[in-house]
Coordinates of C-alpha atoms and ligand atoms in Angstrom, one line a residue:
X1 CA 117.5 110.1 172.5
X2 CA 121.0 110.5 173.6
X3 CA 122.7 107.8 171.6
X4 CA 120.8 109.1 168.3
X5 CA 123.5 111.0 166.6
X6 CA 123.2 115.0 165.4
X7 CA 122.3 114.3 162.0
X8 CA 119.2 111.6 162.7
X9 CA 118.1 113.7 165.0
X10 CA 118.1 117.3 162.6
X11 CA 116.2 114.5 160.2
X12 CA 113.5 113.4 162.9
X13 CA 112.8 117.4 164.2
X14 CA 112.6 118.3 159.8
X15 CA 109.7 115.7 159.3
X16 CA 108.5 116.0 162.4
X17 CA 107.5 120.0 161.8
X18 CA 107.4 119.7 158.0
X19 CA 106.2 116.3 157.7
X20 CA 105.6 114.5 153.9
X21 CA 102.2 113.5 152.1
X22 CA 100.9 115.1 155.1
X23 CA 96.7 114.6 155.5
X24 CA 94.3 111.9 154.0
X25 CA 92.6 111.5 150.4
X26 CA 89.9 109.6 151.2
X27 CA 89.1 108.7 148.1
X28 CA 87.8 104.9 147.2
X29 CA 91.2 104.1 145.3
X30 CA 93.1 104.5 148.3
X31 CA 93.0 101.6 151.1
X32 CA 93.5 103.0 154.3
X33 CA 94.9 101.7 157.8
X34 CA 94.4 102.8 161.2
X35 CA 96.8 102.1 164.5
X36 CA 97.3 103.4 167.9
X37 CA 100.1 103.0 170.4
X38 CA 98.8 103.1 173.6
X39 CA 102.0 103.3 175.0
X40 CA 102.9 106.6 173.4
X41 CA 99.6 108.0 173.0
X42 CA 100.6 107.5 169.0
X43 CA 97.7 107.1 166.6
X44 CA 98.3 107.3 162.8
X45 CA 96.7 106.3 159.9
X46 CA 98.0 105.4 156.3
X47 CA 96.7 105.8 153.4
X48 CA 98.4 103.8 150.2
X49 CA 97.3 103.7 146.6
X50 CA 98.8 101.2 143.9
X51 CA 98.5 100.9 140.2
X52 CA 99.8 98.0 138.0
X53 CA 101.6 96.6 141.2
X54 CA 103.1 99.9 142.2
X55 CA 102.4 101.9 145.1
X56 CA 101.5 105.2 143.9
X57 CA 100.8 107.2 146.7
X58 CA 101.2 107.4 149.9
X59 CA 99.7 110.0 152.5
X60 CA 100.0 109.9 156.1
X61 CA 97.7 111.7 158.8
X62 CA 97.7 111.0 162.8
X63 CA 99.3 112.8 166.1
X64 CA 101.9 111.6 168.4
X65 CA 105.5 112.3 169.4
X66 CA 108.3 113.2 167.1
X67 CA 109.6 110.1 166.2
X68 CA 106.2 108.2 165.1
X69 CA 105.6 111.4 163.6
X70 CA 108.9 112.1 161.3
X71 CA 108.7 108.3 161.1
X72 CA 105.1 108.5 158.9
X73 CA 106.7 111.2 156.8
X74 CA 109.8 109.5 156.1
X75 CA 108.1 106.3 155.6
X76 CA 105.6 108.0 153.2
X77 CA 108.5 109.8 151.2
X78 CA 110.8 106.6 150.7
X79 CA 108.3 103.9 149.8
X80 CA 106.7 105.7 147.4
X81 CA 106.8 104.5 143.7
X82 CA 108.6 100.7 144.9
X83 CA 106.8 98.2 143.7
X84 CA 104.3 96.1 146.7
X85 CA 106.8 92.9 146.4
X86 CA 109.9 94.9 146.9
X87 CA 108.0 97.4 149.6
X88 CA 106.7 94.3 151.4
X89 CA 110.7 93.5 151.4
X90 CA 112.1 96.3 152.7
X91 CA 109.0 97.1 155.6
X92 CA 109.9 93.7 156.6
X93 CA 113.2 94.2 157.0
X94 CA 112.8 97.9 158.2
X95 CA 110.6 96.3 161.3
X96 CA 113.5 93.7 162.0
X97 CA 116.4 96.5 162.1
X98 CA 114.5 98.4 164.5
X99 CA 113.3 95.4 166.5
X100 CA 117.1 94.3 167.0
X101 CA 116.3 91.0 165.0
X102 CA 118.2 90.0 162.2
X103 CA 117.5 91.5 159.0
X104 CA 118.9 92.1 155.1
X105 CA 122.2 94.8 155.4
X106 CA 122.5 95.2 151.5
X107 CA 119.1 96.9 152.0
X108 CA 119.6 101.0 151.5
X109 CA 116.7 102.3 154.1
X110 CA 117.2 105.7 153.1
X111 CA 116.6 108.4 155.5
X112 CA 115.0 105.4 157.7
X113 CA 118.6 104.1 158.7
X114 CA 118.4 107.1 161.7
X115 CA 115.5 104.9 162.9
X116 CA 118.4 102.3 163.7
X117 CA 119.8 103.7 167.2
X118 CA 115.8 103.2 168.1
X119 CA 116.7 99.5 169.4
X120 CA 118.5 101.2 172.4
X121 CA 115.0 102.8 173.4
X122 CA 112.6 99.4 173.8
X123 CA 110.3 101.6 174.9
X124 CA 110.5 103.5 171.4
X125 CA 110.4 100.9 169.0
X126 CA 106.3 101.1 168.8
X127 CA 106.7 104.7 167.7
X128 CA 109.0 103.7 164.5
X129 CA 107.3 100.7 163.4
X130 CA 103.9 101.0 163.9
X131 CA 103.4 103.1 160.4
X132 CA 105.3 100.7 158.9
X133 CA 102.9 98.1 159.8
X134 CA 100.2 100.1 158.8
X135 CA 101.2 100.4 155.5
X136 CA 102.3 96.4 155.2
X137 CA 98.4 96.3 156.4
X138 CA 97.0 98.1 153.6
X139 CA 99.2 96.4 151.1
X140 CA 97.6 93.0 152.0
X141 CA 94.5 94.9 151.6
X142 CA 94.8 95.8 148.4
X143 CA 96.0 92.2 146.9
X144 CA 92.5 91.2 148.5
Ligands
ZN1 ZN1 105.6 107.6 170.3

């Protein structure tokens, strides 16, 4: 990830061996959401738990490389007390930055802005969004 600058990079190897909300609850008030990348080998799962229109928790389990990896954590650690209309927002948005599409600038993404150089990398983009989408999938879920 040559273009990816020092910093992002000291971000993506910290989650990556100390990830966030790290293993699942399994527990019936949590909805839960499985993907795979085949490309990458990536398989995660998300776990998300709101209360009064808040999401309340969020844990992350799966394997893959470092960026879908650190990407779960980070994801996990950012969203986490937003309320599901404003999440549902900003994932939305999140998935168009990385995507190269146009999307909402006045957004802060947090620690997910080092996921930004990831539209250089085609190949990569599957390994930053697909927790995102995971997570947008057990939203819907829950309003079910
Ligand atoms: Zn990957």
């Amino acid at each position: 990830m040559s273009n990816l600058s020092n910093l992002y990079r000291e971000i993506i190897m910290d989650h990556y061996k100390n990830p966030r909300n790290k293993g699942l609850i399994n527990d019936k008030s949590y909805i839960t959401c499985h993907i795979k990348n085949p490309s990458c080998g990536d398989e995660i799962n998300i776990e998300s738990k709101v209360e009064n229109g808040i999401i309340t928790d969020i844990r992350q389990d799966g394997v893959g490389c470092s960026i879908c990896c650190a990407n779960a954590s980070i994801l996990s650690q950012v969203v986490k007390g937003m309320k599901v209309s404003d999440a549902e927002y900003f994932l939305d948005n999140y998935l168009k930055m990385v995507s190269n599409q146009e999307y909402d600038e006045s957004i802060d993404f947090d620690e997910l802005q080092v996921f930004d150089g990831i539209k250089d990398f085609p190949a990569r983009v599957r390994c930053a969004s697909i927790s995102s989408q995971a997570l947008l999938n057990t939203l819907k879920k829950e309003k079910s």
